[in-house]
Coordinates of C-alpha atoms in Angstrom, one line a residue:
M857 CA 89.2 -90.1 -99.2
V858 CA 87.7 -92.9 -101.3
A859 CA 89.9 -94.2 -104.1
G860 CA 88.4 -94.5 -107.6
S861 CA 87.8 -98.2 -107.6
E862 CA 86.4 -98.1 -104.1
A863 CA 84.1 -95.3 -105.1
E864 CA 82.8 -97.3 -108.0
E865 CA 82.2 -100.3 -105.9
D866 CA 80.5 -98.1 -103.3
L867 CA 78.2 -96.7 -105.9
R868 CA 77.4 -100.1 -107.3
A869 CA 76.4 -101.4 -103.9
F870 CA 74.3 -98.3 -103.3
R871 CA 72.4 -98.8 -106.6
E872 CA 71.7 -102.4 -105.9
A873 CA 70.3 -101.5 -102.4
V874 CA 68.2 -98.7 -103.8
S875 CA 66.7 -101.0 -106.4
L876 CA 65.2 -103.1 -103.7
V877 CA 63.2 -100.3 -102.2
P878 CA 59.5 -100.8 -103.1
W879 CA 58.6 -97.9 -105.3
H880 CA 55.0 -97.6 -104.1
V881 CA 56.3 -97.2 -100.5
A882 CA 58.9 -94.6 -101.6
K883 CA 56.3 -92.7 -103.6
D884 CA 53.9 -92.7 -100.6
L885 CA 56.7 -91.3 -98.4
I886 CA 57.6 -88.6 -101.0
S887 CA 54.0 -87.6 -101.1
R888 CA 54.3 -87.1 -97.3
E889 CA 57.2 -84.7 -97.9
V890 CA 59.9 -87.1 -96.8
C891 CA 63.1 -86.4 -98.6
L892 CA 65.0 -89.1 -100.4
H893 CA 67.9 -89.0 -98.1
C894 CA 65.6 -89.9 -95.2
I895 CA 63.9 -92.7 -97.3
I896 CA 67.3 -94.2 -98.0
R897 CA 68.6 -94.1 -94.4
L898 CA 65.3 -95.4 -93.0
F899 CA 65.7 -98.4 -95.2
G900 CA 69.2 -98.9 -93.8
I901 CA 71.0 -97.9 -97.1
R902 CA 74.3 -96.1 -96.8
E903 CA 74.9 -93.4 -99.4
P904 CA 78.2 -93.7 -101.2
A905 CA 81.1 -91.6 -99.8
K906 CA 81.1 -89.5 -103.0
G907 CA 77.4 -89.4 -102.8
F908 CA 74.4 -87.6 -104.3
T909 CA 74.3 -84.6 -102.1
S910 CA 71.2 -83.0 -103.6
L911 CA 69.0 -86.0 -104.2
S912 CA 65.8 -85.3 -106.1
P913 CA 63.2 -87.7 -107.6
S914 CA 64.7 -87.2 -111.1
M915 CA 68.2 -87.9 -109.8
F916 CA 66.9 -90.8 -107.8
S917 CA 65.5 -92.4 -110.9
D918 CA 68.8 -91.8 -112.8
I919 CA 70.7 -93.8 -110.1
V920 CA 68.7 -96.9 -110.8
A921 CA 67.9 -96.4 -114.5
E922 CA 70.6 -98.9 -115.6
L923 CA 69.6 -101.7 -113.2
P924 CA 67.5 -104.6 -114.4
S925 CA 63.9 -104.4 -113.2
T926 CA 63.2 -106.3 -109.9
G927 CA 59.4 -106.0 -110.1
E928 CA 59.3 -104.4 -106.6
G929 CA 62.2 -101.9 -106.7
L930 CA 62.5 -98.4 -108.0
N931 CA 63.7 -99.4 -111.5
G932 CA 61.2 -99.3 -114.3
I933 CA 58.5 -97.6 -112.3
E934 CA 57.0 -94.2 -112.6
L935 CA 60.1 -92.0 -112.4
G936 CA 62.1 -94.3 -114.8
E937 CA 59.2 -94.2 -117.3
N938 CA 58.8 -90.5 -117.1
K939 CA 62.5 -90.0 -117.9
D940 CA 61.9 -91.0 -121.5
K941 CA 58.9 -88.6 -121.8
N942 CA 59.0 -84.9 -122.5
D943 CA 62.8 -84.8 -123.0
D944 CA 62.6 -81.1 -123.7
E945 CA 61.3 -80.5 -120.2
T946 CA 63.8 -79.4 -117.6
N947 CA 64.3 -81.3 -114.4
E948 CA 62.8 -78.3 -112.6
E949 CA 59.6 -78.4 -114.6
R950 CA 59.2 -82.2 -114.1
H951 CA 60.2 -82.2 -110.5
P952 CA 59.9 -78.8 -108.8
A953 CA 62.0 -78.1 -105.7
P954 CA 60.6 -80.3 -102.9
S955 CA 59.2 -79.0 -99.6
I956 CA 61.2 -79.0 -96.4
C957 CA 61.5 -82.6 -95.3
S958 CA 58.9 -83.5 -92.7
V959 CA 61.4 -85.9 -91.0
C960 CA 64.8 -84.2 -91.0
F961 CA 63.5 -80.6 -91.3
G962 CA 65.8 -79.9 -94.3
I963 CA 69.0 -80.9 -92.6
L964 CA 69.9 -83.6 -95.1
Q965 CA 68.5 -81.5 -98.0
I966 CA 71.0 -78.8 -97.1
C967 CA 68.9 -76.1 -98.5
K968 CA 69.9 -73.4 -96.0
V969 CA 73.2 -72.7 -94.2
N970 CA 72.9 -69.8 -91.7
D971 CA 71.1 -67.1 -93.7
A972 CA 72.2 -68.4 -97.1
E973 CA 69.5 -70.1 -99.2
I974 CA 70.8 -72.9 -101.4
P975 CA 68.7 -74.0 -104.3
F976 CA 67.8 -77.7 -104.2
E977 CA 69.5 -78.4 -107.5
K978 CA 72.8 -77.0 -106.2
N979 CA 75.4 -79.0 -104.4
G980 CA 74.6 -78.1 -100.8
V981 CA 77.2 -80.3 -99.2
N982 CA 80.1 -78.5 -100.9
F983 CA 78.6 -75.2 -99.8
L984 CA 78.2 -76.5 -96.3
A985 CA 81.7 -77.8 -96.2
N986 CA 83.0 -74.4 -97.4
V987 CA 81.1 -72.6 -94.6
I988 CA 82.5 -75.1 -92.0
A989 CA 86.1 -74.9 -93.3
D990 CA 85.9 -71.1 -93.2
A991 CA 84.6 -71.1 -89.6
V992 CA 87.5 -73.4 -88.6
K993 CA 90.1 -71.4 -90.3
E994 CA 88.7 -68.2 -88.8
E995 CA 89.2 -69.6 -85.3
G996 CA 92.9 -70.2 -86.0
H997 CA 93.1 -73.8 -84.8
E998 CA 96.1 -75.9 -85.6
F999 CA 95.3 -79.7 -85.9
D1000 CA 96.4 -82.8 -87.8
S1001 CA 93.0 -84.5 -87.7
F1002 CA 89.4 -83.7 -86.9
C1003 CA 86.1 -85.3 -86.0
V1004 CA 82.6 -84.1 -86.7
E1005 CA 79.9 -84.0 -84.0
V1006 CA 76.2 -83.3 -84.8
S1007 CA 73.4 -82.1 -82.5
T1008 CA 69.8 -82.3 -83.9
P1009 CA 66.4 -81.4 -82.6
P1010 CA 64.9 -84.2 -80.4
A1011 CA 61.8 -84.4 -82.7
I1012 CA 63.9 -86.0 -85.4
P1013 CA 64.5 -89.5 -83.8
E1014 CA 60.8 -89.4 -82.9
N1015 CA 60.0 -88.7 -86.5
D1016 CA 62.1 -91.7 -87.5
L1017 CA 60.2 -94.0 -85.2
S1018 CA 56.9 -92.5 -86.3
L1019 CA 57.7 -93.2 -90.0
L1020 CA 58.8 -96.8 -89.2
S1021 CA 55.5 -97.2 -87.3
Y1022 CA 53.6 -96.0 -90.4
I1023 CA 55.4 -98.2 -92.8
N1024 CA 55.0 -101.3 -90.6
S1025 CA 51.4 -100.6 -89.9
K1026 CA 50.4 -99.9 -93.6
Y1027 CA 52.7 -102.4 -95.4
G1028 CA 53.2 -105.0 -92.6
S1029 CA 51.4 -107.7 -94.6
E1030 CA 53.5 -107.3 -97.7
S1031 CA 56.0 -110.0 -98.4
W1032 CA 59.0 -107.7 -98.8
L1033 CA 58.6 -106.3 -95.2
Q1034 CA 57.9 -109.8 -93.8
K1035 CA 61.1 -111.1 -95.3
K1036 CA 63.2 -108.3 -94.1
P1037 CA 61.7 -106.2 -91.3
L1038 CA 62.9 -102.6 -91.0
G1039 CA 65.0 -101.7 -88.0
N1040 CA 68.6 -101.0 -89.1
I1041 CA 68.0 -97.3 -89.4
I1042 CA 70.9 -95.1 -90.2
S1043 CA 70.6 -92.1 -87.9
L1044 CA 70.4 -88.6 -89.3
K1045 CA 73.6 -87.7 -87.5
E1046 CA 75.5 -90.6 -89.1
A1047 CA 74.1 -89.8 -92.5
L1048 CA 75.1 -86.2 -92.3
K1049 CA 78.6 -87.0 -91.2
A1050 CA 78.9 -89.4 -94.1
L1051 CA 77.9 -86.6 -96.5
V1052 CA 80.1 -83.8 -95.2
T1053 CA 83.2 -85.7 -94.1
G1054 CA 84.8 -86.2 -97.5
P1055 CA 84.4 -82.6 -98.7
L1056 CA 85.7 -81.4 -95.4
E1057 CA 88.8 -83.5 -95.6
T1058 CA 89.6 -82.0 -99.0
K1059 CA 89.0 -78.4 -97.9
L1060 CA 90.9 -78.7 -94.5
G1061 CA 93.7 -80.9 -95.9
V1062 CA 93.6 -83.4 -93.1
N1063 CA 91.8 -86.7 -92.4
C1064 CA 88.8 -87.3 -90.2
S1065 CA 89.5 -89.5 -87.2
Q1066 CA 88.8 -89.8 -83.5
G1067 CA 91.1 -87.0 -82.4
T1068 CA 91.0 -84.2 -79.9
F1069 CA 89.8 -81.5 -82.3
R1070 CA 86.1 -81.5 -82.8
I1071 CA 83.7 -79.6 -85.2
W1072 CA 80.2 -79.3 -83.7
L1073 CA 77.3 -78.8 -86.0
T1074 CA 74.2 -77.8 -83.9
Y1075 CA 70.8 -77.7 -85.7
K1076 CA 67.8 -76.0 -84.1
E1077 CA 64.3 -76.5 -85.2
A1078 CA 62.3 -73.5 -86.7
S1079 CA 58.8 -72.9 -85.4
P1080 CA 57.0 -76.1 -86.0
L1081 CA 53.8 -76.3 -88.0
T1082 CA 51.9 -79.5 -87.1
S1083 CA 49.4 -81.0 -89.5
C1084 CA 47.5 -84.2 -89.0
D1085 CA 45.9 -84.4 -92.4
D1086 CA 48.1 -87.3 -93.5
K1087 CA 47.3 -89.4 -90.4
T1088 CA 51.0 -90.3 -89.9
P1089 CA 51.4 -91.7 -86.4
V1090 CA 53.8 -90.3 -83.9
A1091 CA 55.8 -92.5 -81.5
K1092 CA 55.0 -91.8 -77.8
R1093 CA 56.4 -93.4 -74.7
Q1094 CA 53.8 -95.2 -72.6
K1095 CA 54.2 -97.1 -69.4
T1096 CA 52.2 -100.2 -69.0
D1097 CA 51.9 -103.0 -66.4
C1098 CA 51.5 -106.0 -68.7
N1099 CA 53.8 -108.5 -67.0
N1100 CA 56.4 -105.7 -66.6
K1101 CA 57.3 -105.8 -70.3
N1102 CA 57.7 -103.1 -72.9
T1103 CA 54.5 -102.9 -75.0
L1104 CA 53.3 -101.5 -78.2
V1105 CA 49.9 -99.8 -78.3
A1106 CA 48.5 -99.8 -81.8
C1107 CA 45.4 -98.4 -83.4
T1108 CA 43.3 -101.4 -84.4
T1109 CA 42.5 -99.7 -87.7
Y1110 CA 46.2 -100.2 -88.7
G1111 CA 46.2 -103.9 -87.8
L1112 CA 49.8 -103.6 -86.7
V1113 CA 51.7 -106.8 -86.1
A1114 CA 55.3 -106.6 -84.8
E1115 CA 57.7 -108.7 -86.9
N1116 CA 54.8 -111.0 -87.9
E1117 CA 54.9 -112.4 -84.4
A1118 CA 51.7 -113.7 -82.7
T1119 CA 51.3 -112.2 -79.2
E1120 CA 48.8 -112.3 -76.4
P1121 CA 46.9 -109.1 -76.1
C1122 CA 46.0 -107.5 -72.8
V1123 CA 43.5 -104.8 -72.2
D1124 CA 44.7 -101.3 -71.2
S1125 CA 42.1 -98.5 -71.1
G1126 CA 40.2 -100.0 -74.0
K1127 CA 43.1 -100.3 -76.3
I1128 CA 44.6 -103.4 -77.8
T1129 CA 48.1 -103.8 -76.4
M1130 CA 50.6 -106.3 -77.8
T1131 CA 53.9 -107.3 -76.2
I1132 CA 56.7 -107.1 -78.8
P1133 CA 60.5 -107.7 -78.7
T1134 CA 62.4 -104.6 -77.7
D1135 CA 65.4 -105.1 -80.0
G1136 CA 63.7 -103.6 -83.0
F1137 CA 62.1 -100.3 -83.7
G1138 CA 59.4 -100.8 -81.1
N1139 CA 61.3 -100.6 -77.8
G1140 CA 58.3 -99.7 -75.7
I1141 CA 56.8 -97.2 -78.2
A1142 CA 53.0 -96.4 -78.3
Y1143 CA 51.6 -95.4 -81.7
H1144 CA 48.5 -93.2 -82.0
E1145 CA 46.6 -92.6 -85.3
S1146 CA 45.5 -89.2 -84.1
S1147 CA 49.1 -87.9 -84.0
C1148 CA 51.4 -87.1 -86.9
L1149 CA 54.9 -86.0 -88.0
S1150 CA 56.0 -82.6 -86.8
K1151 CA 56.4 -80.3 -89.8
S1152 CA 58.4 -77.1 -90.1
R1153 CA 57.8 -74.0 -92.2
E1154 CA 61.6 -73.4 -92.5
P1155 CA 64.7 -75.5 -92.5
C1156 CA 66.7 -75.9 -89.2
S1157 CA 69.1 -73.2 -88.3
L1158 CA 72.8 -74.2 -88.0
S1159 CA 75.5 -73.0 -85.7
I1160 CA 79.1 -74.1 -86.1
E1161 CA 81.6 -74.4 -83.3
C1162 CA 85.0 -75.9 -83.2
Y1163 CA 87.0 -76.7 -80.1
R1164 CA 89.9 -78.9 -78.9
D1165 CA 89.6 -81.2 -75.9
A1166 CA 91.3 -79.8 -72.8
V1167 CA 95.1 -79.8 -72.9
Y1168 CA 96.9 -80.5 -69.6
F1169 CA 100.3 -79.2 -68.5
G1170 CA 101.8 -80.7 -65.3
G1171 CA 104.8 -80.2 -63.1
R1172 CA 105.8 -79.1 -59.6
Y1173 CA 105.8 -75.5 -58.3
L1174 CA 107.8 -73.9 -55.5
K1175 CA 106.6 -70.8 -53.7
Y1176 CA 109.2 -68.6 -52.0
S1177 CA 106.9 -65.8 -50.7
R1178 CA 104.7 -65.6 -47.6
N1179 CA 102.5 -63.1 -49.4
V1180 CA 101.4 -65.2 -52.4
S1181 CA 98.3 -67.3 -52.4
Q1182 CA 97.9 -70.5 -54.4
T1183 CA 94.9 -69.1 -56.4
C1184 CA 93.5 -65.6 -56.6
W1185 CA 92.1 -64.8 -53.2
M1186 CA 89.6 -62.0 -52.8
I1187 CA 87.8 -60.9 -49.6
D1188 CA 85.1 -58.1 -50.0
E1189 CA 86.5 -57.3 -53.4
E1190 CA 90.0 -56.8 -51.9
R1191 CA 92.9 -58.9 -53.0
M1192 CA 94.8 -60.9 -50.4
G1193 CA 98.5 -61.1 -51.3
V1194 CA 100.4 -59.6 -54.1
T1195 CA 99.6 -62.3 -56.6
S1196 CA 99.0 -66.1 -56.9
V1197 CA 100.7 -69.2 -58.1
E1198 CA 97.8 -69.7 -60.5
E1199 CA 98.2 -66.3 -62.1
I1200 CA 101.9 -66.6 -62.5
I1201 CA 101.9 -70.1 -64.1
S1202 CA 98.7 -70.0 -66.1
G1203 CA 99.5 -66.4 -67.2
C1204 CA 102.4 -67.8 -69.1
I1205 CA 100.8 -70.9 -70.5
L1206 CA 97.4 -69.7 -71.6
P1207 CA 98.5 -66.9 -74.0
F1208 CA 101.0 -69.2 -75.7
C1209 CA 98.3 -71.9 -76.3
R1210 CA 95.7 -69.2 -77.4
G1211 CA 93.1 -71.0 -75.4
D1212 CA 89.7 -69.7 -74.2
K1213 CA 90.5 -70.0 -70.5
S1214 CA 92.5 -72.0 -68.0
K1215 CA 91.9 -73.9 -64.7
F1216 CA 94.5 -74.6 -62.1
H1217 CA 94.6 -77.8 -60.1
A1218 CA 97.1 -78.8 -57.4
A1219 CA 97.7 -81.7 -55.1
G1220 CA 96.5 -79.9 -52.0
R1221 CA 97.2 -76.3 -51.0
E1222 CA 99.2 -74.3 -48.5
D1223 CA 98.1 -71.2 -46.7
I1224 CA 99.1 -67.8 -48.1
D1225 CA 101.8 -67.4 -45.4
V1226 CA 103.3 -70.9 -45.9
R1227 CA 106.1 -71.4 -48.4
M1228 CA 106.3 -74.4 -50.7
L1229 CA 109.9 -75.6 -50.8
G1230 CA 111.8 -78.8 -51.4
S1231 CA 110.7 -80.9 -54.4
G1232 CA 107.6 -78.7 -54.9
R1233 CA 103.9 -79.4 -55.1
P1234 CA 102.4 -81.3 -58.1
F1235 CA 100.0 -79.2 -60.2
L1236 CA 98.0 -79.3 -63.4
V1237 CA 97.0 -76.4 -65.7
E1238 CA 94.0 -77.2 -67.8
I1239 CA 93.8 -75.2 -71.1
Q1240 CA 90.4 -75.2 -72.7
N1241 CA 90.0 -75.0 -76.5
A1242 CA 93.7 -74.4 -77.2
R1243 CA 94.3 -73.3 -80.7
H1244 CA 98.0 -74.1 -80.5
V1245 CA 99.6 -77.1 -78.7
P1246 CA 103.3 -76.3 -77.8
S1247 CA 106.2 -78.5 -78.7
I1248 CA 108.7 -79.9 -76.2
M1249 CA 111.0 -76.9 -77.0
D1250 CA 108.1 -74.5 -76.5
I1251 CA 107.3 -76.0 -73.1
K1252 CA 110.9 -75.6 -72.0
G1253 CA 110.7 -72.0 -73.1
I1254 CA 107.6 -71.4 -71.0
E1255 CA 109.3 -73.0 -67.9
E1256 CA 112.3 -70.7 -68.4
K1257 CA 110.1 -67.7 -68.7
I1258 CA 108.3 -68.4 -65.4
N1259 CA 111.6 -69.2 -63.6
E1260 CA 113.4 -66.1 -64.9
S1261 CA 110.8 -63.7 -63.7
K1262 CA 112.2 -60.7 -61.8
S1263 CA 110.0 -61.2 -58.9
K1264 CA 111.3 -64.8 -58.1
L1265 CA 108.1 -65.5 -56.2
V1266 CA 107.3 -68.8 -57.9
R1267 CA 109.4 -71.4 -59.7
V1268 CA 108.3 -74.5 -61.7
K1269 CA 110.0 -77.9 -62.3
H1270 CA 109.5 -80.7 -64.7
L1271 CA 106.8 -78.9 -66.8
K1272 CA 105.4 -81.2 -69.5
L1273 CA 102.4 -81.8 -71.7
L1274 CA 100.1 -84.5 -70.3
G1275 CA 97.0 -86.5 -71.2
S1276 CA 93.7 -86.2 -69.4
E1277 CA 94.6 -89.3 -67.3
A1278 CA 97.0 -87.1 -65.3
W1279 CA 94.0 -85.5 -63.6
S1280 CA 92.7 -88.9 -62.3
L1281 CA 96.2 -89.9 -61.2
M1282 CA 96.7 -86.7 -59.2
R1283 CA 93.3 -87.1 -57.5
E1284 CA 94.0 -90.8 -56.7
G1285 CA 97.4 -90.0 -55.3
E1286 CA 96.4 -87.0 -53.3
A1287 CA 94.6 -88.9 -50.6
E1288 CA 97.6 -91.3 -50.1
K1289 CA 100.4 -88.8 -50.2
Q1290 CA 102.6 -87.8 -47.2
K1291 CA 103.8 -84.3 -46.6
Q1292 CA 106.8 -83.0 -44.7
Y1293 CA 107.0 -79.7 -42.9
A1294 CA 109.4 -77.4 -41.0
A1295 CA 107.8 -75.2 -38.4
V1296 CA 109.3 -72.5 -36.1
V1297 CA 107.7 -73.1 -32.7
W1298 CA 107.6 -71.1 -29.5
I1299 CA 106.8 -72.8 -26.1
S1300 CA 106.0 -71.1 -22.8
R1301 CA 108.9 -72.7 -21.0
P1302 CA 112.5 -73.6 -21.8
L1303 CA 113.1 -76.5 -24.1
E1304 CA 114.6 -79.6 -22.3
D1305 CA 116.5 -82.6 -23.7
R1306 CA 113.7 -84.9 -22.7
D1307 CA 111.4 -83.0 -24.9
L1308 CA 113.5 -83.9 -27.9
C1309 CA 113.4 -87.6 -26.9
T1310 CA 109.6 -87.4 -26.2
L1311 CA 108.7 -86.0 -29.6
S1312 CA 111.1 -88.2 -31.6
S1313 CA 109.8 -91.3 -29.9
F1314 CA 106.3 -91.0 -31.6
K1315 CA 105.8 -93.1 -34.7
D1316 CA 102.5 -93.1 -36.6
L1317 CA 100.8 -91.1 -33.9
S1318 CA 97.1 -91.0 -34.3
I1319 CA 95.4 -87.6 -33.6
M1320 CA 91.8 -86.4 -33.8
Q1321 CA 91.1 -83.0 -35.4
K1322 CA 87.9 -81.2 -35.5
T1323 CA 87.5 -78.7 -38.3
P1324 CA 89.7 -75.7 -37.2
I1325 CA 87.9 -72.6 -36.0
R1326 CA 89.7 -70.5 -38.6
V1327 CA 88.1 -72.4 -41.5
L1328 CA 84.7 -73.2 -39.9
H1329 CA 83.0 -70.5 -42.0
R1330 CA 83.8 -72.5 -45.2
R1331 CA 84.3 -76.1 -44.1
S1332 CA 81.9 -78.7 -42.7
P1333 CA 82.2 -79.2 -38.9
L1334 CA 83.7 -82.7 -38.9
E1335 CA 86.1 -84.7 -36.8
R1336 CA 89.0 -86.3 -38.7
E1337 CA 91.6 -88.9 -37.7
K1338 CA 95.0 -88.1 -39.0
I1339 CA 98.5 -89.7 -38.7
I1340 CA 101.7 -88.1 -37.6
H1341 CA 104.3 -90.4 -39.1
W1342 CA 107.4 -89.0 -37.3
M1343 CA 108.7 -85.8 -35.6
K1344 CA 112.0 -84.4 -34.6
I1345 CA 113.2 -81.2 -33.0
E1346 CA 116.1 -78.9 -34.2
R1347 CA 117.4 -76.5 -31.6
I1348 CA 117.9 -72.8 -32.5
S1349 CA 121.2 -71.5 -31.3
G1350 CA 121.0 -68.9 -28.6
S1351 CA 117.3 -69.6 -27.8
S1352 CA 115.8 -71.8 -25.2
Q1353 CA 112.1 -71.4 -26.1
Y1354 CA 112.3 -71.4 -29.9
F1355 CA 113.0 -74.5 -32.0
V1356 CA 112.3 -75.9 -35.5
L1357 CA 109.9 -78.8 -35.6
H1358 CA 110.3 -81.2 -38.5
L1359 CA 107.5 -83.6 -39.1
C1360 CA 105.9 -86.0 -41.7
T1361 CA 102.2 -86.3 -41.7
Q1362 CA 99.2 -87.8 -43.6
A1363 CA 97.7 -85.6 -46.3
G1364 CA 95.1 -83.2 -44.9
T1365 CA 96.6 -82.7 -41.5
Y1366 CA 96.2 -79.2 -40.1
I1367 CA 99.7 -78.5 -38.9
K1368 CA 99.1 -75.1 -37.2
E1369 CA 96.3 -76.7 -35.1
F1370 CA 98.5 -79.7 -34.3
V1371 CA 101.0 -77.3 -32.7
H1372 CA 98.8 -75.0 -30.6
G1373 CA 95.8 -77.4 -30.1
D1374 CA 93.1 -75.1 -31.4
L1375 CA 91.5 -74.7 -28.0
G1376 CA 91.4 -78.5 -27.5
R1377 CA 89.9 -79.2 -30.9
T1378 CA 93.1 -81.1 -31.9
N1379 CA 94.1 -83.8 -29.5
P1380 CA 96.9 -84.6 -28.8
S1381 CA 98.9 -81.5 -29.9
I1382 CA 102.5 -80.4 -29.3
G1383 CA 101.3 -78.2 -26.5
S1384 CA 99.5 -81.1 -24.7
I1385 CA 102.4 -83.5 -25.3
L1386 CA 104.9 -81.1 -23.8
G1387 CA 102.6 -79.9 -21.1
C1388 CA 102.9 -76.2 -22.0
R1389 CA 101.6 -73.5 -24.3
A1390 CA 102.9 -73.8 -27.9
E1391 CA 102.5 -71.4 -30.8
I1392 CA 103.6 -71.7 -34.4
L1393 CA 105.4 -68.7 -35.9
Q1394 CA 106.4 -69.9 -39.4
L1395 CA 105.6 -72.9 -41.5
D1396 CA 107.1 -74.3 -44.7
V1397 CA 106.2 -77.4 -46.7
T1398 CA 109.4 -79.1 -47.4
D1399 CA 108.2 -82.2 -49.4
V1400 CA 105.1 -83.6 -51.0
K1401 CA 105.6 -87.3 -51.5
M1402 CA 103.8 -88.3 -54.7
D1403 CA 105.1 -90.3 -57.6
L1404 CA 103.8 -87.8 -60.1
F1405 CA 105.8 -85.4 -62.3

């Protein structure tokens, strides 16, 4: 909030800036149904933090009444003079409620919030702040700071440019404009944020800052009523081929000169085209006298939404069942498996955070019939629009709840709250990670001692794998080169044709196909190396080597 002395200084600077606005220009714009908030921001003047939230011509004159006359500014001109006349008249009689602004469509006038009409003489900003605060509280969000985001109709910035075009074309020869060309427009979004932020901080009891909790104000334009009686030009984009430069097409009746700069004209379809610098309001805009500001019969409608940026929980999961998929798996509306890792973990986190929905991300995946053992697989749970962010103790409680489940199908380790950067780190590390497996293998002949030596002798074996037949219906038919870093065999007591194959591979290697060869689509394979038929009976992931969580 603005301290008392700061507020006084802010108001003093505002008054001085307003006093320099040429009154005949302001009066002209008022006659074109441009509200005073828009006049102020188009001249690059910032309203004080504790501002004049329902500016009217009478209030405008009150602001500058104490200033010495400048000869060009708003002090001592028509409104200031009228202030001393007919003192018995009310402000409403002297200055009736203005029409809906032809530039901002009533957004800065704050004359309507949802279906509630707000008289112009009332403090619309406080009313708007109350409506926003009520909407936030109704959603039940917990937060220690907030930021305001504004979405406005696309016609509004076009109206801004049109008005600048009009001012420059009509008053371009006047000294005040030549001394200080217009161009530092304060956008409507910035102006509205400045008006509403202070009251919102008071009503919500927290400061406005760049945080994760956002309040979205979305304005939509009512049915437009276009009128060209005032001949106000509208900015339109136009492509030209004049030395590949941005150009300004101006009606010769306006005699428009950009920033008092002489230029060389070129002929384009019979119009005078002048190349202008693109760092000001021009920026490749064409102005046409036949066009005008878009006007609206009614003020814009407002919708209020509040949400928190996604919250991420990370850790490692272990899966002990061969009938649990990683995510919910449905085929022809029939569930495959009894449940999923996603449902078990997200089902505990999402209700606690009171979020809208969750997304589950993992560093790779295992088949439904493959267990995930050892150190576990890194995962992230993304909670969208969480109303509550758990504390460290809360997260420990969530981890215990998952691990103490009666089913004992899934367990989590190192569960913690993470920033959004964890998503990028997991994606970057996924391609580089190594994975270790243990597979129960059957071969068509008895296992010999030389087989153990043969397999263990391979280091960083390069294999070529075509997309497996079993996943061709959902994966592109590609051929990939993968690396088998090492292998070793563990005999099974009392069996000559069964053994446990331990191996470490590059991420993305199809282990089942590496064992049986997939009809020659993986080469070499365990079967081709041993010179016999090989089949995989069971598979477990025993380690995922990633420096994450």
